[in-house]
Short mmCIF file of C-alpha atoms in Angstrom, two decimals:
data_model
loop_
_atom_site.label_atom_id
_atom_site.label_comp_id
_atom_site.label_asym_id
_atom_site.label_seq_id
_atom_site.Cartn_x
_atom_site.Cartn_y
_atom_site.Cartn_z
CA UNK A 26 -12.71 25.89 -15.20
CA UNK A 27 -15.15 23.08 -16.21
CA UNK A 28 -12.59 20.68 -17.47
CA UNK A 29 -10.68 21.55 -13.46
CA UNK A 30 -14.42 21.02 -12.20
CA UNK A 31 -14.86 17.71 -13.91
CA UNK A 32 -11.13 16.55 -12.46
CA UNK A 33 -11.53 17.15 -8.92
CA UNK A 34 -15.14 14.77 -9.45
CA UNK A 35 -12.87 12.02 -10.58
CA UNK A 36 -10.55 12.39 -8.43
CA UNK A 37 -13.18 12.32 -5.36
CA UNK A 38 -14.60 8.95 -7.09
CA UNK A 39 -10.98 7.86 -7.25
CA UNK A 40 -10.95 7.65 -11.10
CA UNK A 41 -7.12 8.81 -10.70
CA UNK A 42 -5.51 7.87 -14.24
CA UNK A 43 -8.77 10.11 -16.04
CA UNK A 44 -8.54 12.51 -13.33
CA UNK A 45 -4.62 12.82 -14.27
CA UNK A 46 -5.56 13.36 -17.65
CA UNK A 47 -7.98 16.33 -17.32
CA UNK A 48 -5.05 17.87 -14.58
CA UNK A 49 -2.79 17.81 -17.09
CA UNK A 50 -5.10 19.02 -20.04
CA UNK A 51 -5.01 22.36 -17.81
CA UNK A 52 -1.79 22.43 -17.01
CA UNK A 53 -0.97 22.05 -20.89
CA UNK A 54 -3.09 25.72 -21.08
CA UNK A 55 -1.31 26.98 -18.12
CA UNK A 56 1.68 25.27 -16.11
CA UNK A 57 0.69 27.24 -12.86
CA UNK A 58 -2.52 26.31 -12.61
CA UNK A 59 -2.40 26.06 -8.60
CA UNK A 60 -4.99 23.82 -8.08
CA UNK A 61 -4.36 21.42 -11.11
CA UNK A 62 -0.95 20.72 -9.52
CA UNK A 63 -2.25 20.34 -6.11
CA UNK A 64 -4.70 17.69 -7.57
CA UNK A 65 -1.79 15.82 -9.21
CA UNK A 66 -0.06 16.10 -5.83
CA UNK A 67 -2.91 14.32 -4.13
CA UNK A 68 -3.12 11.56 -6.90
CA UNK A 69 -0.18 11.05 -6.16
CA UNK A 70 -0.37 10.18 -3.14
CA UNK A 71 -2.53 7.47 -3.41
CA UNK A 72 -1.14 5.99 -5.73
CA UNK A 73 2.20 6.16 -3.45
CA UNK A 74 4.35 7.59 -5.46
CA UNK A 75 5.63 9.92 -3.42
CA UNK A 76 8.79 11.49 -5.32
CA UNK A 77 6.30 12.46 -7.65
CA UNK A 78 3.61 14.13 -4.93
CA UNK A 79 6.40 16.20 -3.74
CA UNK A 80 7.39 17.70 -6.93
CA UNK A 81 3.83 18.83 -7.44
CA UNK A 82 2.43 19.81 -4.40
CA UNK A 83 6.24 21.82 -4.10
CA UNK A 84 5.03 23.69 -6.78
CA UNK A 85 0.74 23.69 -6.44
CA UNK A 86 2.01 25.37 -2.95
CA UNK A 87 4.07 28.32 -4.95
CA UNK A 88 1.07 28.99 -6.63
CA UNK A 89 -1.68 28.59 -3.89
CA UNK A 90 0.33 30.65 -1.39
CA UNK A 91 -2.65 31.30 0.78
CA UNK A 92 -4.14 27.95 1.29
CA UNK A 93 -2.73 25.43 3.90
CA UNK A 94 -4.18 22.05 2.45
CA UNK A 95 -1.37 22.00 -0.18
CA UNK A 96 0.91 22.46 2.80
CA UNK A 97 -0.73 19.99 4.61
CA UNK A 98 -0.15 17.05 1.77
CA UNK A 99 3.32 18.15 0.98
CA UNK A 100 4.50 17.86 4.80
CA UNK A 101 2.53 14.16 4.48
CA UNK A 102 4.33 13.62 1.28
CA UNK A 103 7.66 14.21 2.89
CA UNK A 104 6.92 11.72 6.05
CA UNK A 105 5.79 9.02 3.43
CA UNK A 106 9.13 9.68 1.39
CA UNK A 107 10.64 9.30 4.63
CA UNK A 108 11.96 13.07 5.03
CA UNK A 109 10.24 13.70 8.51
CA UNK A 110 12.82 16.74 8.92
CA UNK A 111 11.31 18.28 6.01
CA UNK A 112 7.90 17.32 6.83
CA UNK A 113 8.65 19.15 10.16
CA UNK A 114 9.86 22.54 7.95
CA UNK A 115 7.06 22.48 6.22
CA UNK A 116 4.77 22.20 8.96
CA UNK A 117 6.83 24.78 11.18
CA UNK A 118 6.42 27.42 7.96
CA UNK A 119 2.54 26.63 8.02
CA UNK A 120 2.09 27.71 11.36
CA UNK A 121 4.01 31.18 10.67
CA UNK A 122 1.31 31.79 8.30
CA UNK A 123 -1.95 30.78 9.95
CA UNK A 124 -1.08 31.49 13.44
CA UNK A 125 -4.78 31.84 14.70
CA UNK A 126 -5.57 28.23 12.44
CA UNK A 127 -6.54 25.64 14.64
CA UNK A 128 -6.15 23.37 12.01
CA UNK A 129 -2.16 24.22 11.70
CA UNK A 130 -1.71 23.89 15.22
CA UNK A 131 -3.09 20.28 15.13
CA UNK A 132 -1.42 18.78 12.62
CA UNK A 133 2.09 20.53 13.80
CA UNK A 134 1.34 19.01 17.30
CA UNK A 135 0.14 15.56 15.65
CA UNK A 136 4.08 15.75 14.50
CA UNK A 137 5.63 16.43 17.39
CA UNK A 138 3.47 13.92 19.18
CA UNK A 139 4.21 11.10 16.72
CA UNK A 140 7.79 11.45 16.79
CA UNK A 141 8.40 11.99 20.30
CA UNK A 142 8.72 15.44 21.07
CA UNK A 143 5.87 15.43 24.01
CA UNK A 144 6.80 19.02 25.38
CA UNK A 145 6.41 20.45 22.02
CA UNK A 146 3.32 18.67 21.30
CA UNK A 147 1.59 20.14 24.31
CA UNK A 148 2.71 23.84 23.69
CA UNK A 149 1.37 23.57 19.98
CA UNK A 150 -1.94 21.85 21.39
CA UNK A 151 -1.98 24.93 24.15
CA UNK A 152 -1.97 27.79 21.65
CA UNK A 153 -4.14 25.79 19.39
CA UNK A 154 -7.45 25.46 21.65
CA UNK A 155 -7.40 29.11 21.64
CA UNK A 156 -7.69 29.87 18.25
CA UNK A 157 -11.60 30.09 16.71
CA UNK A 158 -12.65 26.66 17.77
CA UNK A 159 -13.30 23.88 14.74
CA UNK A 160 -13.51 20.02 14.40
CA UNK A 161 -9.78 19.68 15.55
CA UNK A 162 -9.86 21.42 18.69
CA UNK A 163 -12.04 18.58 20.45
CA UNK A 164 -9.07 16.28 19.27
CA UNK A 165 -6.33 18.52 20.47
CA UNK A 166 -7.97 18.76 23.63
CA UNK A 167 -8.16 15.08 23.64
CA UNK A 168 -4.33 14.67 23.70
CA UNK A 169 -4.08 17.53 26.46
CA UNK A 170 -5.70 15.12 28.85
CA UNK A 171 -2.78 12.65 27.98
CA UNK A 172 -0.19 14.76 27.77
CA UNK A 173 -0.37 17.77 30.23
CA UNK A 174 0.49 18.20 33.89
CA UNK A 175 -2.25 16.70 36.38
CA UNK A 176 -2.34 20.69 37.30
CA UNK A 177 -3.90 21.81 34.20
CA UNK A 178 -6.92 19.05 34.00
CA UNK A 179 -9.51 21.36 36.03
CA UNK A 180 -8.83 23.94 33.29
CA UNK A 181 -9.99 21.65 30.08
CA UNK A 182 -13.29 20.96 31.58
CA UNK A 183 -15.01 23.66 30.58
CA UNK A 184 -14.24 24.26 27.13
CA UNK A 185 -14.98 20.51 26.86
CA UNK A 186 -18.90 20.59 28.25
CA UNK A 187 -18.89 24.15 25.87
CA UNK A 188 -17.93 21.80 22.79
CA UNK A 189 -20.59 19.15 23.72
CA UNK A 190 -23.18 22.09 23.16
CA UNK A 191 -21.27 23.81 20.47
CA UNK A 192 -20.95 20.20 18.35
CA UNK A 193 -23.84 19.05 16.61
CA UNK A 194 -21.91 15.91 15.06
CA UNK A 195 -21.94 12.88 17.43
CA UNK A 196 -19.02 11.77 15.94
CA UNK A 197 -17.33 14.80 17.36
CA UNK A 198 -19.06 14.36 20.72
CA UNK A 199 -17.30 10.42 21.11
CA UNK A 200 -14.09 12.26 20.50
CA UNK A 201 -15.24 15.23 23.64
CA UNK A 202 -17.06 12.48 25.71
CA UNK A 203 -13.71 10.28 24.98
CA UNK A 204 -11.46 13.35 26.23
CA UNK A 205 -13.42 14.15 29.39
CA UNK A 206 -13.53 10.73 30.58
CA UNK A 207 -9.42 10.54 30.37
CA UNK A 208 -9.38 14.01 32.24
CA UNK A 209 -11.57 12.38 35.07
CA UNK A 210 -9.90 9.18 35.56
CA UNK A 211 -6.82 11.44 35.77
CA UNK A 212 -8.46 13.46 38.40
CA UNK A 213 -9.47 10.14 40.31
CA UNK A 214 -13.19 10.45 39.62
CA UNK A 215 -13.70 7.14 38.62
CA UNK A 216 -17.04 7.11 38.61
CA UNK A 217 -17.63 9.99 36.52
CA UNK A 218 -15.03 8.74 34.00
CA UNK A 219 -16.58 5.53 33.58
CA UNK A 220 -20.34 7.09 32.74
CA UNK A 221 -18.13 9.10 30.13
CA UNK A 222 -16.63 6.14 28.73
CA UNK A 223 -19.81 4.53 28.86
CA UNK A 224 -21.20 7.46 26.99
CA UNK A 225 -18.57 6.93 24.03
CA UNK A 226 -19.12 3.79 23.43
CA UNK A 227 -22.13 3.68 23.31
CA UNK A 228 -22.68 6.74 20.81
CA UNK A 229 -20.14 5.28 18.74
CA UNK A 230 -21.34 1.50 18.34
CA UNK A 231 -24.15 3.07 16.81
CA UNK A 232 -22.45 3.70 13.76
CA UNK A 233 -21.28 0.16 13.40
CA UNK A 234 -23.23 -1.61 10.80
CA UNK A 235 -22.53 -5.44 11.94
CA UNK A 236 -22.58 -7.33 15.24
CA UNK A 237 -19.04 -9.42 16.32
CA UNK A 238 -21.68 -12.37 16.15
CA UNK A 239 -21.61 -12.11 12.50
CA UNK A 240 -17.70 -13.09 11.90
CA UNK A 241 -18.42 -16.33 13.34
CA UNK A 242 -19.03 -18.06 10.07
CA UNK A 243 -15.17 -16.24 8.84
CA UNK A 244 -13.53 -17.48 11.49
CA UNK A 245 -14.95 -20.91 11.15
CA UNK A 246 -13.99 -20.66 7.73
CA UNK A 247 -10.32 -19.54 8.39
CA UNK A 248 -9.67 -22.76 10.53
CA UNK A 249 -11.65 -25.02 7.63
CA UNK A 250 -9.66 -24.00 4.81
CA UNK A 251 -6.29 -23.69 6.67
CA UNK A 252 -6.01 -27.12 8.00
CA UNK A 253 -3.25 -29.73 8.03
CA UNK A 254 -3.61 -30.66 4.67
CA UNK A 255 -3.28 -26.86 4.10
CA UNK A 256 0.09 -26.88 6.22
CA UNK A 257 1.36 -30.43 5.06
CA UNK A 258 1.27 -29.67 1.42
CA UNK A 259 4.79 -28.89 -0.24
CA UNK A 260 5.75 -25.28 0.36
CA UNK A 261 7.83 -23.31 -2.01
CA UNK A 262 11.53 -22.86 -1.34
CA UNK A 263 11.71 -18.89 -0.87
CA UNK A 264 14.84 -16.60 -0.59
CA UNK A 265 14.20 -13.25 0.67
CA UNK A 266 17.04 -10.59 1.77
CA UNK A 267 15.23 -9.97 4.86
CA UNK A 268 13.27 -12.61 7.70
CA UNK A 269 9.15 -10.93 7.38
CA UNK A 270 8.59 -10.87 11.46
CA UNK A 271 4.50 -10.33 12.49
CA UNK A 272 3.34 -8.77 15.64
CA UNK A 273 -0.25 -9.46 15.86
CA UNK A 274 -2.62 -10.13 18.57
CA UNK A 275 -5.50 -8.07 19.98
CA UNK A 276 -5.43 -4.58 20.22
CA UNK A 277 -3.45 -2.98 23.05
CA UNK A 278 -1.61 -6.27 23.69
CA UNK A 279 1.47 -4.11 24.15
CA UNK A 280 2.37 -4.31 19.97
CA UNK A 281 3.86 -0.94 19.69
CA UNK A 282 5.87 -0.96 22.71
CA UNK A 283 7.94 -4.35 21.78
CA UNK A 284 7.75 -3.06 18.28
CA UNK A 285 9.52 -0.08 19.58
CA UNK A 286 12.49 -2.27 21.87
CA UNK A 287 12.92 -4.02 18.91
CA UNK A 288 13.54 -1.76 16.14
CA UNK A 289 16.30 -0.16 18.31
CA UNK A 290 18.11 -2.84 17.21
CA UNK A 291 21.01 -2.44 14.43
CA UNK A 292 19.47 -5.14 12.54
CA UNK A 293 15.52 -4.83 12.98
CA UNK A 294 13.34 -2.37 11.08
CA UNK A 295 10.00 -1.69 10.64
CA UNK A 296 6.70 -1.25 8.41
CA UNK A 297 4.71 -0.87 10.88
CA UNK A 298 0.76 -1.55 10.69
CA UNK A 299 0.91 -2.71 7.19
CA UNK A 300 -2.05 -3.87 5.74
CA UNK A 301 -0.09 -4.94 2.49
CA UNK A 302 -1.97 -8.52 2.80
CA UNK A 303 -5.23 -7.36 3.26
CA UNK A 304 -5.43 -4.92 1.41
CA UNK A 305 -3.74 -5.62 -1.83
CA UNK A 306 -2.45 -9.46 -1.56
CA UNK A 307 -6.00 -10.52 -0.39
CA UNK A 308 -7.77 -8.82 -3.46
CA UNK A 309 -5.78 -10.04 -5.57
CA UNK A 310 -5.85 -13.52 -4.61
CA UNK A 311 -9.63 -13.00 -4.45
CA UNK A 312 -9.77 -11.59 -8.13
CA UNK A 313 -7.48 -14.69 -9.48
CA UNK A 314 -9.69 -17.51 -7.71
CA UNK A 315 -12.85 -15.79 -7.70
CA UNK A 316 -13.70 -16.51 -4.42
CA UNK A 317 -14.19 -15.19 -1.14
CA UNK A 318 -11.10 -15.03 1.52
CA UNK A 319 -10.33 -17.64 2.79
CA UNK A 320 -11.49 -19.73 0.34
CA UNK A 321 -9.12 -18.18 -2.30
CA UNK A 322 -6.47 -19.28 -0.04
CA UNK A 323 -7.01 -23.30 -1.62
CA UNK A 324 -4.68 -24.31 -4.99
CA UNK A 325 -2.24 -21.70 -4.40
CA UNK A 326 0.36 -21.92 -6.75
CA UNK A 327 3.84 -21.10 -7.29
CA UNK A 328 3.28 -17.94 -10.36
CA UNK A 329 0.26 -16.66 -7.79
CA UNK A 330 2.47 -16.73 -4.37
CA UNK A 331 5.67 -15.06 -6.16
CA UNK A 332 3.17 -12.39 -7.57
CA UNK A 333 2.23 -11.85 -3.43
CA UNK A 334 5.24 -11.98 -2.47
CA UNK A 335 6.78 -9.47 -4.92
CA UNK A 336 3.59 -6.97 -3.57
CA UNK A 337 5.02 -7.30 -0.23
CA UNK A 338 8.42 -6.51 -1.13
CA UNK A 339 7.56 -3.64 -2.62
CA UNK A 340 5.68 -2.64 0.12
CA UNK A 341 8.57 -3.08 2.63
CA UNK A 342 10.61 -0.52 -0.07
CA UNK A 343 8.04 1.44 -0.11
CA UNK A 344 8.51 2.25 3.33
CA UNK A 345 12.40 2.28 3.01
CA UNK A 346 13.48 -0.99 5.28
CA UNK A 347 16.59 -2.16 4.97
CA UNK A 348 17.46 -4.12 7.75
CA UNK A 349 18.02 -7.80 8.27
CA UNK A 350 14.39 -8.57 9.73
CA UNK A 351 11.78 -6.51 9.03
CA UNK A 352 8.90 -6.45 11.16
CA UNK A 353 4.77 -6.12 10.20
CA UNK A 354 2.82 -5.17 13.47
CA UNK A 355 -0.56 -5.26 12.32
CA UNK A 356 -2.63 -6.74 15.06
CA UNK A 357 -5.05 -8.46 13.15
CA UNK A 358 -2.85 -10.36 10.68
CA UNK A 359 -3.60 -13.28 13.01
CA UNK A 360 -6.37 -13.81 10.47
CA UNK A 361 -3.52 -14.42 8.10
CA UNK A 362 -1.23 -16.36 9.44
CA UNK A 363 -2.14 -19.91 6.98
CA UNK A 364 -1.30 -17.22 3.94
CA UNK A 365 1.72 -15.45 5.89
CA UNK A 366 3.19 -19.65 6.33
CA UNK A 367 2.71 -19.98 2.46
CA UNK A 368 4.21 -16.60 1.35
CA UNK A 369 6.83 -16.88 3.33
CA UNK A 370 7.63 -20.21 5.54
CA UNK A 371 10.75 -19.06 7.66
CA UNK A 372 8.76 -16.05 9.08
CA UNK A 373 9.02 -15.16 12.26
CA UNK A 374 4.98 -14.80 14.15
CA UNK A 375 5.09 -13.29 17.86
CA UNK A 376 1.86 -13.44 19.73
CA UNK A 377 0.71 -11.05 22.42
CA UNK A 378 -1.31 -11.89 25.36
CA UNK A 379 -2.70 -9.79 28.07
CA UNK A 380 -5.01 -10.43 30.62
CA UNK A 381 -8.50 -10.32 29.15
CA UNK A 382 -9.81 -7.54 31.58
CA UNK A 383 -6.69 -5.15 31.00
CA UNK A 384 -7.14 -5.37 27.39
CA UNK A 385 -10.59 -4.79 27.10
CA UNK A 386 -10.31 -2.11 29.34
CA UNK A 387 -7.69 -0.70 27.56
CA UNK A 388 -9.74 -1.19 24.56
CA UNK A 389 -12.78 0.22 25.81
CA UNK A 390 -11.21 3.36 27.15
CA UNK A 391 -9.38 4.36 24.16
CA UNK A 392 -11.02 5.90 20.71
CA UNK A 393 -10.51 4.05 17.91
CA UNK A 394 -11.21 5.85 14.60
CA UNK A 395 -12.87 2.92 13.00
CA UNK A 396 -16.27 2.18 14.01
CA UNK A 397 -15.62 -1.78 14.93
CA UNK A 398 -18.30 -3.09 17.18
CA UNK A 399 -15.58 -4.73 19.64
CA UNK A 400 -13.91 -1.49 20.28
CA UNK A 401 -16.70 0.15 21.70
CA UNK A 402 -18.26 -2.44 23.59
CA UNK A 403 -17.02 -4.50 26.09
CA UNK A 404 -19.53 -7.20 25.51
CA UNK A 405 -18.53 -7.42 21.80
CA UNK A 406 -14.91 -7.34 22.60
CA UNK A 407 -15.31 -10.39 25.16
CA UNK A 408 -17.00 -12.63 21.81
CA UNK A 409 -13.97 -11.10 19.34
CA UNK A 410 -11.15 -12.14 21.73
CA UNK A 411 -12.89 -15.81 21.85
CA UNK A 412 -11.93 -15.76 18.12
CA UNK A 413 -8.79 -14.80 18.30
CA UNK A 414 -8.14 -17.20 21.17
CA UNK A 415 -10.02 -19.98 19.42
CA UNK A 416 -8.02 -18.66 16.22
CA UNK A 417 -4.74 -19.00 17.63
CA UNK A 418 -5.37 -22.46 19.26
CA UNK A 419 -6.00 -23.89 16.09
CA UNK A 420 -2.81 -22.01 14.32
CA UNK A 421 -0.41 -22.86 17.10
CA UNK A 422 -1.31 -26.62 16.63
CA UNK A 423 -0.71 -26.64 12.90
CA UNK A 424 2.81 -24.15 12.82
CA UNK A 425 4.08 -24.51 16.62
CA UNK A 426 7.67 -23.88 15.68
CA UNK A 427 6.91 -20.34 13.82
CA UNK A 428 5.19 -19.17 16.62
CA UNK A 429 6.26 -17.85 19.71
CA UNK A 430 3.69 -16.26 22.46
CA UNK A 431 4.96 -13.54 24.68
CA UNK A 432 2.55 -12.33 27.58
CA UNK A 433 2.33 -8.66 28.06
CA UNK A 434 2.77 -8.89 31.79
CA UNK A 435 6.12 -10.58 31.66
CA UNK A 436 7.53 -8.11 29.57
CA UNK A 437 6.43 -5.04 32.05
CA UNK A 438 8.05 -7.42 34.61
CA UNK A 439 11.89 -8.58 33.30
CA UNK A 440 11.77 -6.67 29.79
CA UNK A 441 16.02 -7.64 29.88
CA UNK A 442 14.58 -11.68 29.98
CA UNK A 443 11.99 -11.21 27.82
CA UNK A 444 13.63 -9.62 25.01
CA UNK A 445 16.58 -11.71 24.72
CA UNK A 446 14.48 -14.84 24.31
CA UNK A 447 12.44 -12.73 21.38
CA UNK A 448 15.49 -11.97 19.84
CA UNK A 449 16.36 -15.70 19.59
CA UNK A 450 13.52 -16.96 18.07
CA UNK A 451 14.30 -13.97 15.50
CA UNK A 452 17.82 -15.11 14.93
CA UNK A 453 19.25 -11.94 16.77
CA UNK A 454 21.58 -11.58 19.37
CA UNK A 455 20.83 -8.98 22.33
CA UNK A 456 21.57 -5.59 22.35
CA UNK A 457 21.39 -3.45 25.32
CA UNK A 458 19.75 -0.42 23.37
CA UNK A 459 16.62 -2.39 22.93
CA UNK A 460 15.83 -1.32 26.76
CA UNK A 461 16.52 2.65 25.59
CA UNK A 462 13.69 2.45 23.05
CA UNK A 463 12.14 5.73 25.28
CA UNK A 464 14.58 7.21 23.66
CA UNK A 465 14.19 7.23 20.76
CA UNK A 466 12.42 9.30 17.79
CA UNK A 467 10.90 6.81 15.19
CA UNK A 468 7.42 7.92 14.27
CA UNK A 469 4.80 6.13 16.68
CA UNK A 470 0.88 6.66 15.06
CA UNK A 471 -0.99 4.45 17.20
CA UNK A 472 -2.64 5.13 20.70
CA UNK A 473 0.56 4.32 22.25
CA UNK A 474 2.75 7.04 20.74
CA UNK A 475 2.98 9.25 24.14
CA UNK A 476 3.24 5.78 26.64
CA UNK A 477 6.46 4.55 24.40
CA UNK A 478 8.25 7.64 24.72
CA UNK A 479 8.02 6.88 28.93
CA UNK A 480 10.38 3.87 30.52
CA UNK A 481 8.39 0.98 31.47
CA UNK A 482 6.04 0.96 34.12
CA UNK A 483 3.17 -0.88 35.80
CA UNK A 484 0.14 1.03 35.61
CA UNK A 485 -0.96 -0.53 32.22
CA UNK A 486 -1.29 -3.50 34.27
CA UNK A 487 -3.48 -2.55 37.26
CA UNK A 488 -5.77 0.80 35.54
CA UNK A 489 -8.81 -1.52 35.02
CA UNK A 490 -9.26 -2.67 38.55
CA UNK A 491 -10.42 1.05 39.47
CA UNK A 492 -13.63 -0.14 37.30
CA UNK A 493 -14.34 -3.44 38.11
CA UNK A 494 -17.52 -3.40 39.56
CA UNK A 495 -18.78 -0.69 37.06
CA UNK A 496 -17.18 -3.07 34.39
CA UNK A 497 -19.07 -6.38 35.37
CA UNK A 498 -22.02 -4.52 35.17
CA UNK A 499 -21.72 -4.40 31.36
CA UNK A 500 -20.25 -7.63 31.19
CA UNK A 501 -21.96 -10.25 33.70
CA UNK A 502 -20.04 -13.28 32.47
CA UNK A 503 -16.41 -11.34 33.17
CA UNK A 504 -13.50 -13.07 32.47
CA UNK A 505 -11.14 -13.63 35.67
CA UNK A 506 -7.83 -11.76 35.26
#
């Protein structure tokens, strides 16, 4: 038991390859030690081998038949091995055996939600509030709003004000203050959905640790180091079997839903909201130079970019692309774009705009998990988009020809227009089921999963002009739409 003990501490200070070894000291003594194979299961899993995480958390769950967190990593296992039937099984099973869990009706509905199955997702979430309330039901009850008929709104009200006094986390409370401000807006109290909003915001920027204003300096540097010396100097001749494509932008641009028209194409997959560069092509870079990003981005040489590169191939099989163009929407890769050019010259960069007050509304009247000072503040947001803009000026001048910019608003208004000329500049020719992509099942896991699985409409467009006044009064120097 002490040498299990000792494990699990490594493991939680992510010393996986000694954690490994104490796992499998115990299972050496005992090959169905439950929670020694559930433990190599979740090691795993970080380390993304995935194959591997399902053979033991298969088998930690034969042995650990009466907890669900095994369950709950071997369904995640399955979706990251990309076996979302399986992952549904699993998930299906877990809910025949902890039908009063909260926590199995969540993540079952979190399922259904992400892959399109709306009506299920709201049935789950339905049975699920009524179980013995826990951290999860303020987020299922979150998605209700959303998701459920305008009928049912009155009725999540009250359990909503009874979590506020129930919850003594604030971190639960943005998630309840988040939820009753989407039920009101739905309900056409704009007023009262705004104070909410205002509420959220507010509670959560105080767990952000930096002001916008601090970035300046990066930015500044970005533009600095990646100037046209930086794009003038040789590049390296590069032969991939698939054309990297980047989304990016600022958040709720509209990323998922051309993301979503695009990979109904035969010949256009996805990775999603990869972080491949900054999180592992970035470091490295960082280790080998010993320097700060960007500064690690100068004397880049041949050895060091075919190193990057292969970590982003792998990452693309990692997720199991195979198509012609393969597309990265990650928002904030616009900070990248110098070290995309060098990686990879002939990628394809689209830029979404929006209108500045429809995207910070949409920004400030959505929860982000992270605690980012411009997504909970509209003031912050306004000084983070005049980085990206000022960003993007300076990018555009240096690569014009990789770039192309595609406004949110025209694609709500000729999608059939809009997407043919994207599919040019990506070397594709149209196809018609790009304008089906409603119906479709891919997995969506941003805030957008539920809008995507709807056929385009105008409301994104027009939803911030019910707080306009109440907005300027948080931001006095308002942009003009």
């Amino acid at each position: 038991m002490l040498l299990l003990k000792r494990a699990n501490e490594l493991l939680a200070d992510n010393q996986l390859r000694e954690a490994e070894f104490m796992f499998k000291a115990v299972l050496k003594e005992n090959q169905k030690n439950g929670p020694a194979l559930f433990g190599l299961g979740r090691i795993c899993m970080r380390l993304e081998e995935y194959d591997s995480a399902i053979y033991y958390l298969k088998r930690a769950c034969e042995y650990l038949p009466k907890m669900l967190d095994p369950l709950f990593a071997l369904a995640d296992a399955f979706i990251e091995a990309g076996s979302p039937v399986d992952a549904k099984t699993v998930l299906e099973y877990t809910l025949t055996v902890a039908q009063h869990n909260s926590q199995a009706h969540y993540q079952l509905g979190q399922f259904y939600l992400d892959h399109g199955f709306i009506d299920n997702a709201r049935r789950t979430f339905e049975k699920g509030i009524t179980c013995p309330k826990g951290a999860v039901t303020a987020f299922m009850l979150y998605e209700l709003v959303q998701i459920a008929p305008k009928a049912n709104l009155d009725g999540y009200l009250t359990p909503l004000h009874e979590l506020l006094n129930e919850y003594d986390n604030n971190r639960l409370k943005v998630v309840v203050y988040y939820a009753l401000a989407k039920c009101c807006h739905r309900l056409d109290d704009f007023n009262q959905a705004f104070d909410y909003f205002k509420l959220a915001n507010s509670t959560q920027l105080e767990y952000c640790d930096f002001r916008t204003e601090y970035m300046q300096p990066f930015f500044d540097s970005i533009k600095a180091h990646c100037n046209s010396d930086f794009f003038q100097s040789p590049n390296d001749k590069v032969k991939t079997t698939f054309v990297p494509t980047f989304i990016l932008g600022l958040p709720r641009t509209g990323s998922t839903l051309l993301e979503q028209m695009l990979i109904q194409h035969s010949n256009i997959g996805s990775m999603g909201e990869s972080t491949v560069i900054s999180d592992k092509l970035v470091p490295f870079l960082m280790h080998r130079s010993e320097s700060a990003f960007p500064e690690c981005l100068q004397n880049l040489t041949t050895s060091v970019l075919d190193h990057c590169r292969a970590l982003y191939i792998d990452e693309v099989k990692k997720h199991r692309v195979g198509e012609q163009t393969v597309i990265n929407k990650l928002p904030a890769n616009f900070q990248n774009i110098g070290l995309i050019y060098k990686l990879f010259p002939e990628a394809r960069i689209i830029h979404l705009t929006r209108s500045f007050n429809a995207t910070a509304w949409s920004v400030f009247s959505n929860h982000f998990a992270e605690n980012e000072p411009y997504f909970c503040s509209l003031s912050e947001f306004q000084l983070y988009a005049q980085y990206h803009d000022d960003t993007m000026h300076h990018f555009k001048a240096m690569v014009p020809r990789s770039i192309y910019s595609l406004s949110y608003e025209d694609l709500l208004d000729d999608p059939t227009m809009q997407i043919r000329k994207v599919l040019n500049f990506m070397y594709q020719d149209f196809q018609p089921q790009c304008l089906e992509f409603h119906k479709a099942r891919h997995k969506v896991h941003t805030l957008s999963k539920s809008q995507v699985r709807q056929p385009i409409n105008q409301a994104p467009r027009s939803n911030w002009r019910h707080y306009e006044k109440l907005m300027s009064q948080l931001l006095p120097a308002q942009n003009t739409e």
